[in-house]
PDB file of C-alpha atoms and ligand atoms in Angstrom:
ATOM      1  CA  MET A 144      12.623  79.298 -27.674  1.00 63.00           C
ATOM      2  CA  LEU A 145      14.614  76.201 -28.574  1.00 78.00           C
ATOM      3  CA  ARG A 146      13.655  73.195 -26.461  1.00 88.00           C
ATOM      4  CA  LYS A 147      16.420  71.566 -24.448  1.00 97.00           C
ATOM      5  CA  THR A 148      17.351  67.939 -25.036  1.00 98.00           C
ATOM      6  CA  ALA A 149      18.087  65.160 -22.535  1.00 98.00           C
ATOM      7  CA  LEU A 150      20.032  62.013 -23.449  1.00 98.00           C
ATOM      8  CA  ILE A 151      19.262  59.012 -21.265  1.00 99.00           C
ATOM      9  CA  THR A 152      21.258  55.779 -21.426  1.00 98.00           C
ATOM     10  CA  GLY A 153      19.491  52.624 -20.293  1.00 98.00           C
ATOM     11  CA  ALA A 154      16.125  54.166 -21.181  1.00 98.00           C
ATOM     12  CA  SER A 155      14.501  50.845 -22.142  1.00 98.00           C
ATOM     13  CA  GLY A 156      13.588  49.975 -18.532  1.00 98.00           C
ATOM     14  CA  GLY A 157      14.038  50.546 -14.804  1.00 98.00           C
ATOM     15  CA  ILE A 158      15.441  53.816 -13.479  1.00 98.00           C
ATOM     16  CA  GLY A 159      16.373  55.063 -16.974  1.00 98.00           C
ATOM     17  CA  LEU A 160      12.832  54.728 -18.279  1.00 98.00           C
ATOM     18  CA  ASP A 161      11.551  56.669 -15.281  1.00 98.00           C
ATOM     19  CA  LEU A 162      14.172  59.372 -15.852  1.00 98.00           C
ATOM     20  CA  ALA A 163      13.024  59.670 -19.479  1.00 98.00           C
ATOM     21  CA  VAL A 164       9.387  60.077 -18.390  1.00 98.00           C
ATOM     22  CA  LEU A 165      10.361  62.813 -15.912  1.00 98.00           C
ATOM     23  CA  ALA A 166      12.409  64.690 -18.512  1.00 98.00           C
ATOM     24  CA  ALA A 167       9.648  64.435 -21.143  1.00 98.00           C
ATOM     25  CA  ARG A 168       7.027  65.534 -18.624  1.00 98.00           C
ATOM     26  CA  ASP A 169       9.085  68.692 -18.054  1.00 98.00           C
ATOM     27  CA  GLY A 170       9.125  69.377 -21.802  1.00 98.00           C
ATOM     28  CA  PHE A 171      12.633  68.194 -22.671  1.00 98.00           C
ATOM     29  CA  ASP A 172      13.137  66.368 -25.960  1.00 98.00           C
ATOM     30  CA  CYS A 173      14.615  62.952 -25.216  1.00 98.00           C
ATOM     31  CA  VAL A 174      17.338  60.890 -26.861  1.00 98.00           C
ATOM     32  CA  LEU A 175      16.763  57.307 -25.748  1.00 98.00           C
ATOM     33  CA  VAL A 176      19.733  54.918 -25.716  1.00 98.00           C
ATOM     34  CA  ALA A 177      19.761  51.165 -24.924  1.00 98.00           C
ATOM     35  CA  ARG A 178      20.084  47.899 -26.851  1.00 98.00           C
ATOM     36  CA  ASP A 179      16.379  46.994 -27.062  1.00 98.00           C
ATOM     37  CA  GLU A 180      15.216  48.952 -30.103  1.00 98.00           C
ATOM     38  CA  LYS A 181      11.594  47.819 -29.828  1.00 98.00           C
ATOM     39  CA  LYS A 182      11.255  49.044 -26.228  1.00 98.00           C
ATOM     40  CA  LEU A 183      12.866  52.364 -27.169  1.00 98.00           C
ATOM     41  CA  GLN A 184      10.401  52.819 -30.047  1.00 98.00           C
ATOM     42  CA  GLU A 185       7.465  52.011 -27.763  1.00 98.00           C
ATOM     43  CA  LEU A 186       8.723  54.557 -25.246  1.00 98.00           C
ATOM     44  CA  GLN A 187       9.202  57.122 -28.022  1.00 98.00           C
ATOM     45  CA  GLY A 188       5.532  56.708 -28.978  1.00 98.00           C
ATOM     46  CA  VAL A 189       4.314  57.068 -25.383  1.00 98.00           C
ATOM     47  CA  LEU A 190       6.465  60.133 -24.629  1.00 98.00           C
ATOM     48  CA  GLU A 191       5.592  61.941 -27.854  1.00 98.00           C
ATOM     49  CA  ARG A 192       1.847  61.279 -27.493  1.00 98.00           C
ATOM     50  CA  ARG A 193       1.632  62.042 -23.810  1.00 98.00           C
ATOM     51  CA  TYR A 194       4.021  64.972 -23.449  1.00 98.00           C
ATOM     52  CA  HIS A 195       4.174  66.493 -26.960  1.00 98.00           C
ATOM     53  CA  ILE A 196       7.964  66.427 -27.119  1.00 98.00           C
ATOM     54  CA  LYS A 197      10.271  64.800 -29.693  1.00 98.00           C
ATOM     55  CA  ALA A 198      11.936  61.532 -28.715  1.00 98.00           C
ATOM     56  CA  TYR A 199      14.803  59.954 -30.649  1.00 98.00           C
ATOM     57  CA  PRO A 200      15.542  56.259 -30.090  1.00 98.00           C
ATOM     58  CA  ILE A 201      19.203  55.423 -30.713  1.00 98.00           C
ATOM     59  CA  PRO A 202      19.754  51.691 -30.226  1.00 98.00           C
ATOM     60  CA  ALA A 203      23.316  51.013 -29.117  1.00 98.00           C
ATOM     61  CA  ASP A 204      25.272  48.382 -27.225  1.00 98.00           C
ATOM     62  CA  LEU A 205      27.461  50.413 -24.885  1.00 98.00           C
ATOM     63  CA  SER A 206      29.708  47.421 -24.256  1.00 98.00           C
ATOM     64  CA  GLU A 207      30.994  47.840 -27.817  1.00 97.00           C
ATOM     65  CA  ALA A 208      34.008  50.117 -28.058  1.00 93.00           C
ATOM     66  CA  GLY A 209      32.754  52.251 -30.974  1.00 96.00           C
ATOM     67  CA  SER A 210      29.211  52.683 -29.629  1.00 98.00           C
ATOM     68  CA  VAL A 211      29.651  56.196 -28.213  1.00 98.00           C
ATOM     69  CA  SER A 212      31.103  57.439 -31.519  1.00 98.00           C
ATOM     70  CA  SER A 213      28.095  55.994 -33.375  1.00 98.00           C
ATOM     71  CA  ILE A 214      25.704  57.740 -30.953  1.00 98.00           C
ATOM     72  CA  LEU A 215      27.517  61.051 -31.494  1.00 98.00           C
ATOM     73  CA  GLN A 216      27.375  60.621 -35.275  1.00 98.00           C
ATOM     74  CA  GLU A 217      23.627  60.042 -35.023  1.00 98.00           C
ATOM     75  CA  LEU A 218      23.227  63.168 -32.839  1.00 98.00           C
ATOM     76  CA  GLU A 219      25.141  65.181 -35.430  1.00 98.00           C
ATOM     77  CA  ARG A 220      23.104  63.726 -38.304  1.00 98.00           C
ATOM     78  CA  GLN A 221      19.875  64.720 -36.561  1.00 97.00           C
ATOM     79  CA  GLU A 222      21.378  68.105 -35.532  1.00 97.00           C
ATOM     80  CA  LEU A 223      20.806  67.455 -31.842  1.00 97.00           C
ATOM     81  CA  THR A 224      22.707  69.065 -28.976  1.00 97.00           C
ATOM     82  CA  VAL A 225      22.536  67.483 -25.538  1.00 98.00           C
ATOM     83  CA  ASP A 226      21.838  69.743 -22.543  1.00 98.00           C
ATOM     84  CA  LEU A 227      21.103  67.059 -19.962  1.00 98.00           C
ATOM     85  CA  LEU A 228      23.050  63.805 -19.908  1.00 98.00           C
ATOM     86  CA  PHE A 229      21.770  60.913 -17.802  1.00 98.00           C
ATOM     87  CA  ASN A 230      24.499  58.254 -17.637  1.00 99.00           C
ATOM     88  CA  ASN A 231      22.278  55.553 -16.208  1.00 98.00           C
ATOM     89  CA  ALA A 232      22.917  52.302 -18.166  1.00 98.00           C
ATOM     90  CA  GLY A 233      24.665  49.678 -16.101  1.00 98.00           C
ATOM     91  CA  PHE A 234      24.600  46.066 -15.024  1.00 98.00           C
ATOM     92  CA  ALA A 235      26.247  43.697 -12.568  1.00 98.00           C
ATOM     93  CA  THR A 236      27.864  40.293 -12.665  1.00 97.00           C
ATOM     94  CA  SER A 237      27.881  38.143  -9.549  1.00 96.00           C
ATOM     95  CA  GLY A 238      29.809  35.146  -8.252  1.00 96.00           C
ATOM     96  CA  ARG A 239      33.439  34.302  -7.621  1.00 97.00           C
ATOM     97  CA  PHE A 240      35.717  36.580  -9.649  1.00 97.00           C
ATOM     98  CA  ALA A 241      37.825  33.587 -10.751  1.00 97.00           C
ATOM     99  CA  GLU A 242      34.751  31.876 -12.196  1.00 96.00           C
ATOM    100  CA  ILE A 243      32.823  34.695 -13.898  1.00 96.00           C
ATOM    101  CA  ASP A 244      33.019  34.846 -17.702  1.00 96.00           C
ATOM    102  CA  PRO A 245      35.818  37.365 -18.405  1.00 97.00           C
ATOM    103  CA  THR A 246      34.020  38.838 -21.430  1.00 98.00           C
ATOM    104  CA  GLU A 247      30.971  39.644 -19.296  1.00 97.00           C
ATOM    105  CA  GLU A 248      33.118  41.463 -16.753  1.00 98.00           C
ATOM    106  CA  LEU A 249      35.007  43.440 -19.367  1.00 98.00           C
ATOM    107  CA  ASN A 250      31.643  44.407 -20.897  1.00 98.00           C
ATOM    108  CA  GLU A 251      30.508  45.500 -17.435  1.00 98.00           C
ATOM    109  CA  ILE A 252      33.513  47.822 -17.100  1.00 98.00           C
ATOM    110  CA  GLN A 253      32.910  49.087 -20.629  1.00 98.00           C
ATOM    111  CA  VAL A 254      29.236  49.956 -19.933  1.00 98.00           C
ATOM    112  CA  ASN A 255      29.475  51.137 -16.306  1.00 98.00           C
ATOM    113  CA  VAL A 256      32.762  53.034 -16.600  1.00 98.00           C
ATOM    114  CA  VAL A 257      34.134  53.536 -20.112  1.00 98.00           C
ATOM    115  CA  ALA A 258      30.933  54.508 -21.955  1.00 98.00           C
ATOM    116  CA  LEU A 259      29.880  56.801 -19.079  1.00 98.00           C
ATOM    117  CA  THR A 260      33.273  58.533 -19.137  1.00 98.00           C
ATOM    118  CA  GLU A 261      33.372  58.784 -22.938  1.00 98.00           C
ATOM    119  CA  LEU A 262      29.864  60.236 -23.228  1.00 98.00           C
ATOM    120  CA  THR A 263      30.714  62.811 -20.559  1.00 98.00           C
ATOM    121  CA  LYS A 264      34.029  63.636 -22.230  1.00 98.00           C
ATOM    122  CA  ARG A 265      32.516  64.090 -25.673  1.00 98.00           C
ATOM    123  CA  LEU A 266      29.357  66.006 -24.643  1.00 98.00           C
ATOM    124  CA  LEU A 267      30.873  68.266 -21.974  1.00 98.00           C
ATOM    125  CA  PRO A 268      32.713  70.696 -24.328  1.00 98.00           C
ATOM    126  CA  GLY A 269      29.430  71.666 -26.050  1.00 98.00           C
ATOM    127  CA  MET A 270      27.747  72.221 -22.680  1.00 98.00           C
ATOM    128  CA  LEU A 271      30.634  74.424 -21.524  1.00 98.00           C
ATOM    129  CA  GLU A 272      30.500  76.452 -24.735  1.00 98.00           C
ATOM    130  CA  ARG A 273      26.769  77.035 -24.265  1.00 97.00           C
ATOM    131  CA  GLY A 274      27.286  77.768 -20.544  1.00 98.00           C
ATOM    132  CA  PHE A 275      24.644  75.238 -19.492  1.00 98.00           C
ATOM    133  CA  GLY A 276      24.552  71.541 -18.797  1.00 98.00           C
ATOM    134  CA  ARG A 277      23.340  68.978 -16.310  1.00 98.00           C
ATOM    135  CA  ILE A 278      24.995  65.561 -15.965  1.00 98.00           C
ATOM    136  CA  LEU A 279      23.708  62.703 -13.829  1.00 98.00           C
ATOM    137  CA  ASN A 280      25.865  59.635 -13.253  1.00 98.00           C
ATOM    138  CA  VAL A 281      24.181  56.656 -11.620  1.00 98.00           C
ATOM    139  CA  ALA A 282      26.433  54.960  -9.047  1.00 98.00           C
ATOM    140  CA  SER A 283      25.156  52.817  -6.146  1.00 98.00           C
ATOM    141  CA  ILE A 284      25.648  52.441  -2.394  1.00 98.00           C
ATOM    142  CA  ALA A 285      28.093  49.768  -3.609  1.00 98.00           C
ATOM    143  CA  ALA A 286      30.404  52.705  -4.399  1.00 98.00           C
ATOM    144  CA  TYR A 287      31.146  53.125  -0.686  1.00 98.00           C
ATOM    145  CA  MET A 288      32.552  49.623  -0.013  1.00 97.00           C
ATOM    146  CA  PRO A 289      34.342  46.665  -1.586  1.00 98.00           C
ATOM    147  CA  GLY A 290      31.895  43.888  -2.576  1.00 97.00           C
ATOM    148  CA  PRO A 291      33.164  40.301  -2.537  1.00 97.00           C
ATOM    149  CA  TYR A 292      31.287  38.128  -5.105  1.00 97.00           C
ATOM    150  CA  MET A 293      30.378  41.308  -7.016  1.00 97.00           C
ATOM    151  CA  SER A 294      33.884  42.734  -6.925  1.00 98.00           C
ATOM    152  CA  VAL A 295      33.940  44.298 -10.390  1.00 98.00           C
ATOM    153  CA  TYR A 296      30.479  45.857 -10.049  1.00 98.00           C
ATOM    154  CA  TYR A 297      31.325  47.515  -6.730  1.00 98.00           C
ATOM    155  CA  ALA A 298      34.622  48.784  -8.143  1.00 98.00           C
ATOM    156  CA  THR A 299      32.905  50.276 -11.213  1.00 98.00           C
ATOM    157  CA  LYS A 300      30.499  52.176  -8.971  1.00 98.00           C
ATOM    158  CA  ALA A 301      33.344  53.456  -6.745  1.00 98.00           C
ATOM    159  CA  TYR A 302      34.827  54.871  -9.960  1.00 99.00           C
ATOM    160  CA  VAL A 303      31.526  56.536 -10.910  1.00 99.00           C
ATOM    161  CA  LEU A 304      31.205  58.233  -7.512  1.00 98.00           C
ATOM    162  CA  SER A 305      34.830  59.408  -7.378  1.00 98.00           C
ATOM    163  CA  PHE A 306      34.804  60.630 -10.990  1.00 99.00           C
ATOM    164  CA  SER A 307      31.499  62.480 -10.534  1.00 98.00           C
ATOM    165  CA  GLU A 308      32.522  64.271  -7.332  1.00 98.00           C
ATOM    166  CA  ALA A 309      35.871  65.324  -8.803  1.00 98.00           C
ATOM    167  CA  LEU A 310      34.312  66.588 -12.030  1.00 98.00           C
ATOM    168  CA  ALA A 311      31.586  68.452 -10.120  1.00 98.00           C
ATOM    169  CA  SER A 312      34.326  70.320  -8.265  1.00 98.00           C
ATOM    170  CA  GLU A 313      36.257  71.132 -11.480  1.00 98.00           C
ATOM    171  CA  LEU A 314      33.118  72.508 -13.121  1.00 98.00           C
ATOM    172  CA  LYS A 315      32.119  74.833 -10.268  1.00 97.00           C
ATOM    173  CA  GLY A 316      30.808  78.128 -11.669  1.00 97.00           C
ATOM    174  CA  SER A 317      30.788  76.890 -15.300  1.00 98.00           C
ATOM    175  CA  GLY A 318      27.022  76.495 -15.633  1.00 98.00           C
ATOM    176  CA  VAL A 319      27.478  72.716 -15.933  1.00 98.00           C
ATOM    177  CA  SER A 320      26.809  70.556 -12.889  1.00 98.00           C
ATOM    178  CA  VAL A 321      27.492  66.888 -12.193  1.00 98.00           C
ATOM    179  CA  THR A 322      25.250  64.882  -9.876  1.00 98.00           C
ATOM    180  CA  CYS A 323      25.887  61.362  -8.663  1.00 98.00           C
ATOM    181  CA  LEU A 324      22.815  59.277  -7.844  1.00 98.00           C
ATOM    182  CA  VAL A 325      23.486  56.620  -5.211  1.00 98.00           C
ATOM    183  CA  PRO A 326      20.606  54.130  -5.163  1.00 98.00           C
ATOM    184  CA  GLY A 327      20.343  51.150  -2.862  1.00 97.00           C
ATOM    185  CA  PRO A 328      18.304  48.082  -3.835  1.00 96.00           C
ATOM    186  CA  THR A 329      15.649  49.229  -6.323  1.00 97.00           C
ATOM    187  CA  ASP A 330      12.841  47.229  -7.903  1.00 95.00           C
ATOM    188  CA  THR A 331      13.997  46.844 -11.542  1.00 96.00           C
ATOM    189  CA  GLN A 332      15.307  44.081 -13.817  1.00 95.00           C
ATOM    190  CA  PHE A 333      18.765  44.665 -12.340  1.00 96.00           C
ATOM    191  CA  PHE A 334      18.761  41.733  -9.883  1.00 94.00           C
ATOM    192  CA  ASP A 335      17.278  39.279 -12.391  1.00 94.00           C
ATOM    193  CA  ARG A 336      19.931  40.234 -14.891  1.00 94.00           C
ATOM    194  CA  ALA A 337      22.669  39.849 -12.268  1.00 94.00           C
ATOM    195  CA  GLY A 338      21.343  36.402 -11.342  1.00 91.00           C
ATOM    196  CA  ILE A 339      20.576  37.334  -7.731  1.00 90.00           C
ATOM    197  CA  SER A 340      17.289  37.735  -5.892  1.00 85.00           C
ATOM    198  CA  LEU A 341      15.820  41.152  -5.095  1.00 75.00           C
ATOM    199  CA  PRO A 342      16.509  41.962  -1.416  1.00 75.00           C
ATOM    200  CA  PHE A 343      13.498  42.142   0.898  1.00 75.00           C
ATOM    201  CA  SER A 344      13.983  45.859   1.417  1.00 83.00           C
ATOM    202  CA  HIS A 345      13.997  47.839  -1.828  1.00 92.00           C
ATOM    203  CA  MET A 346      12.661  51.082  -3.295  1.00 96.00           C
ATOM    204  CA  PRO A 347      10.349  51.606  -6.273  1.00 97.00           C
ATOM    205  CA  SER A 348      12.265  52.726  -9.334  1.00 98.00           C
ATOM    206  CA  HIS A 349      10.199  55.887  -9.952  1.00 98.00           C
ATOM    207  CA  ILE A 350      10.989  57.242  -6.480  1.00 98.00           C
ATOM    208  CA  VAL A 351      14.725  56.682  -6.971  1.00 98.00           C
ATOM    209  CA  ALA A 352      14.577  58.297 -10.427  1.00 98.00           C
ATOM    210  CA  PHE A 353      12.614  61.279  -9.103  1.00 98.00           C
ATOM    211  CA  ALA A 354      15.182  61.957  -6.363  1.00 98.00           C
ATOM    212  CA  GLY A 355      18.013  61.785  -8.913  1.00 98.00           C
ATOM    213  CA  TYR A 356      16.177  63.905 -11.450  1.00 98.00           C
ATOM    214  CA  LEU A 357      15.356  66.683  -8.953  1.00 98.00           C
ATOM    215  CA  GLY A 358      18.902  66.653  -7.611  1.00 98.00           C
ATOM    216  CA  THR A 359      20.232  66.957 -11.157  1.00 98.00           C
ATOM    217  CA  LEU A 360      18.069  69.969 -11.986  1.00 98.00           C
ATOM    218  CA  LYS A 361      19.164  71.590  -8.725  1.00 98.00           C
ATOM    219  CA  GLY A 362      22.844  70.812  -9.439  1.00 97.00           C
ATOM    220  CA  LYS A 363      23.323  68.755  -6.249  1.00 98.00           C
ATOM    221  CA  ARG A 364      26.566  66.765  -6.075  1.00 98.00           C
ATOM    222  CA  VAL A 365      25.384  63.523  -4.471  1.00 98.00           C
ATOM    223  CA  VAL A 366      21.830  62.218  -4.076  1.00 98.00           C
ATOM    224  CA  ILE A 367      21.193  59.223  -1.802  1.00 98.00           C
ATOM    225  CA  PRO A 368      17.493  58.345  -1.945  1.00 98.00           C
ATOM    226  CA  GLY A 369      15.881  56.878   1.186  1.00 97.00           C
ATOM    227  CA  ALA A 370      16.753  56.899   4.890  1.00 96.00           C
ATOM    228  CA  GLY A 371      17.893  53.248   4.812  1.00 96.00           C
ATOM    229  CA  ASN A 372      20.418  53.939   2.060  1.00 97.00           C
ATOM    230  CA  MET A 373      21.664  57.051   3.852  1.00 97.00           C
ATOM    231  CA  ALA A 374      22.148  54.962   7.000  1.00 97.00           C
ATOM    232  CA  THR A 375      24.088  52.312   5.036  1.00 96.00           C
ATOM    233  CA  VAL A 376      26.401  54.958   3.600  1.00 97.00           C
ATOM    234  CA  ALA A 377      26.893  56.544   7.040  1.00 98.00           C
ATOM    235  CA  LEU A 378      27.701  53.138   8.562  1.00 96.00           C
ATOM    236  CA  SER A 379      30.134  52.349   5.741  1.00 97.00           C
ATOM    237  CA  ARG A 380      32.118  55.434   6.763  1.00 95.00           C
ATOM    238  CA  LEU A 381      32.267  54.399  10.419  1.00 97.00           C
ATOM    239  CA  LEU A 382      33.172  50.704  10.126  1.00 97.00           C
ATOM    240  CA  PRO A 383      36.764  49.571   9.583  1.00 97.00           C
ATOM    241  CA  ARG A 384      37.114  48.792   5.862  1.00 97.00           C
ATOM    242  CA  ARG A 385      38.122  45.168   6.415  1.00 97.00           C
ATOM    243  CA  LEU A 386      35.070  44.481   8.584  1.00 97.00           C
ATOM    244  CA  LEU A 387      32.842  46.242   6.048  1.00 97.00           C
ATOM    245  CA  THR A 388      34.256  44.020   3.292  1.00 97.00           C
ATOM    246  CA  GLU A 389      33.664  40.867   5.341  1.00 97.00           C
ATOM    247  CA  ILE A 390      30.032  41.873   6.033  1.00 95.00           C
ATOM    248  CA  ALA A 391      29.379  42.620   2.344  1.00 95.00           C
ATOM    249  CA  GLY A 392      30.975  39.291   1.419  1.00 95.00           C
ATOM    250  CA  ARG A 393      28.880  37.392   3.954  1.00 94.00           C
ATOM    251  CA  LEU A 394      25.670  38.957   2.579  1.00 91.00           C
ATOM    252  CA  GLN A 395      26.580  38.200  -1.028  1.00 91.00           C
ATOM    253  CA  GLU A 396      28.188  34.792  -0.728  1.00 91.00           C
ATOM    254  CA  PRO A 397      26.561  32.448  -3.249  1.00 87.00           C
ATOM    255  CA  LYS A 398      24.002  30.191  -1.506  1.00 74.00           C
ATOM    256  CA  GLU A 399      25.751  26.828  -2.187  1.00 66.00           C
ATOM    257  CA  GLU A 400      28.935  28.129  -0.597  1.00 54.00           C
ATOM    258  CA  THR A 401      27.102  29.308   2.520  1.00 50.00           C
ATOM    259  CA  MET A 402      25.478  25.857   2.778  1.00 49.00           C
ATOM    260  CA  ASP A 403      28.827  24.069   2.257  1.00 54.00           C
ATOM    261  CA  ALA A 404      30.362  26.196   5.027  1.00 50.00           C
ATOM    262  CA  GLU A 405      27.428  25.413   7.353  1.00 49.00           C
ATOM    263  CA  LEU A 406      27.621  21.665   6.591  1.00 49.00           C
ATOM    264  CA  ALA A 407      31.364  21.731   7.303  1.00 51.00           C
ATOM    265  CA  LEU A 408      30.591  23.263  10.700  1.00 46.00           C
ATOM    266  CA  VAL A 409      28.063  20.495  11.441  1.00 48.00           C
ATOM    267  CA  ASP A 410      30.634  17.827  10.455  1.00 47.00           C
TER     268      ASP A 410
HETATM  269  N1  NAP B 661      18.262  48.256  -9.267  1.00 67.57           N
HETATM  270  C1  NAP B 661      19.107  48.452  -8.272  1.00 67.57           C
HETATM  271  O1  NAP B 661      18.953  47.894  -7.179  1.00 67.57           O
HETATM  272  C2  NAP B 661      20.273  49.399  -8.444  1.00 67.57           C
HETATM  273  C3  NAP B 661      20.963  49.801  -7.276  1.00 67.57           C
HETATM  274  C4  NAP B 661      22.030  50.672  -7.409  1.00 67.57           C
HETATM  275  C5  NAP B 661      22.402  51.145  -8.651  1.00 67.57           C
HETATM  276  N2  NAP B 661      21.719  50.743  -9.770  1.00 67.57           N
HETATM  277  C6  NAP B 661      22.161  51.260 -11.065  1.00 67.57           C
HETATM  278  O2  NAP B 661      21.069  51.869 -11.709  1.00 67.57           O
HETATM  279  C7  NAP B 661      21.291  51.886 -13.119  1.00 67.57           C
HETATM  280  C8  NAP B 661      20.024  51.446 -13.833  1.00 67.57           C
HETATM  281  O3  NAP B 661      19.778  50.089 -13.518  1.00 67.57           O
HETATM  282  P1  NAP B 661      18.298  49.522 -13.267  1.00 67.57           P
HETATM  283  O4  NAP B 661      18.204  49.194 -11.841  1.00 67.57           O
HETATM  284  O5  NAP B 661      17.293  50.419 -13.872  1.00 67.57           O
HETATM  285  O6  NAP B 661      18.433  48.132 -14.029  1.00 67.57           O
HETATM  286  P2  NAP B 661      17.680  47.556 -15.338  1.00 67.57           P
HETATM  287  O7  NAP B 661      16.225  47.542 -15.128  1.00 67.57           O
HETATM  288  O8  NAP B 661      18.388  46.266 -15.606  1.00 67.57           O
HETATM  289  O9  NAP B 661      18.043  48.611 -16.469  1.00 67.57           O
HETATM  290  C9  NAP B 661      19.349  48.705 -17.005  1.00 67.57           C
HETATM  291  C10 NAP B 661      19.305  49.544 -18.255  1.00 67.57           C
HETATM  292  O10 NAP B 661      20.638  49.591 -18.796  1.00 67.57           O
HETATM  293  C11 NAP B 661      20.594  49.183 -20.160  1.00 67.57           C
HETATM  294  N3  NAP B 661      21.799  48.460 -20.545  1.00 67.57           N
HETATM  295  C12 NAP B 661      22.327  47.358 -19.964  1.00 67.57           C
HETATM  296  N4  NAP B 661      23.379  46.926 -20.680  1.00 67.57           N
HETATM  297  C13 NAP B 661      23.511  47.775 -21.731  1.00 67.57           C
HETATM  298  C14 NAP B 661      24.390  47.827 -22.844  1.00 67.57           C
HETATM  299  N5  NAP B 661      25.352  46.904 -23.036  1.00 67.57           N
HETATM  300  N6  NAP B 661      24.234  48.824 -23.754  1.00 67.57           N
HETATM  301  C15 NAP B 661      23.245  49.742 -23.599  1.00 67.57           C
HETATM  302  N7  NAP B 661      22.377  49.736 -22.575  1.00 67.57           N
HETATM  303  C16 NAP B 661      22.507  48.747 -21.652  1.00 67.57           C
HETATM  304  C17 NAP B 661      19.373  48.266 -20.264  1.00 67.57           C
HETATM  305  O11 NAP B 661      18.833  48.281 -21.600  1.00 67.57           O
HETATM  306  P3  NAP B 661      18.963  47.107 -22.705  1.00 67.57           P
HETATM  307  O12 NAP B 661      18.943  45.809 -21.996  1.00 67.57           O
HETATM  308  O13 NAP B 661      17.797  47.360 -23.621  1.00 67.57           O
HETATM  309  O14 NAP B 661      20.273  47.396 -23.372  1.00 67.57           O
HETATM  310  C18 NAP B 661      18.392  48.954 -19.314  1.00 67.57           C
HETATM  311  O15 NAP B 661      17.704  49.973 -19.990  1.00 67.57           O
HETATM  312  C19 NAP B 661      22.508  50.984 -13.353  1.00 67.57           C
HETATM  313  O16 NAP B 661      23.644  51.780 -13.555  1.00 67.57           O
HETATM  314  C20 NAP B 661      22.641  50.210 -12.046  1.00 67.57           C
HETATM  315  O17 NAP B 661      23.963  49.818 -11.797  1.00 67.57           O
HETATM  316  C21 NAP B 661      20.656  49.888  -9.687  1.00 67.57           C
END
């Protein structure tokens, strides 16, 4: 029997690397996508040795407009079809919207939204033809609220959640399911890369990945790992949106600004 293939974006670290390990452990061949070619090759070696599957590193910068087309060309060249798509790659910018480098924020939209949508769009027809497919899109609890000082990131994740739920409904009964993973703070490189410190309460990446992976295989629509994250999402539905926005803003306000505000109060 032909082995099924999983494509994982952001497989060079964090949640994506853990998703790749889970897929390989279950006997799926793995297409590994991220920018860091060396890390992808190392992971290829580990997965092939440990799990006796085939892994295919495809280095790509998803912030570049033609990157998805290049990935698809490479899949075609290697005669690979994708049965499981893990749209996991993503990153955040933080700070005042007016002050953040515009290129960085456009790249963020390109990676978190455009590449995820394009990969889904281009790989879905094949899945529908074969009558089988599993798609996982990684959102965040940020999807449930506006996030001052990380406004673009929160908005990209709201898109991912809305898009995933709508597509899951459209695909009912087709053999292809769409799952949206909604992590809260998770111990990965994410916070370092966003220039913010890891919150005190966070989950290990492999537990978050496992919840998302299982949910994907089962065809669940939304997976929120951890009681704390479920409580945050529940609260976000109860609070008036303006209050929710103010609370998120207060928690994320850059430190200097909080101090300035406190000093002004003392004056
Ligand atoms: N950690 C959290 O607290 C948290 C919470 C909620 C949601 N999430 C979401 O979870 C997903 C995975 O993040 P993580 O926590 O595992 O963070 P991470 O450790 O920083 O991993 C991010 C992955 O995305 C890849 N990536 C980033 N920019 C890319 C680009 N331009 N092109 C291709 N690949 C790119 C990175 O690989 P290269 O650098 O090699 O390209 C890396 O493999 C993201 O969508 C994130 O928004 C994370």
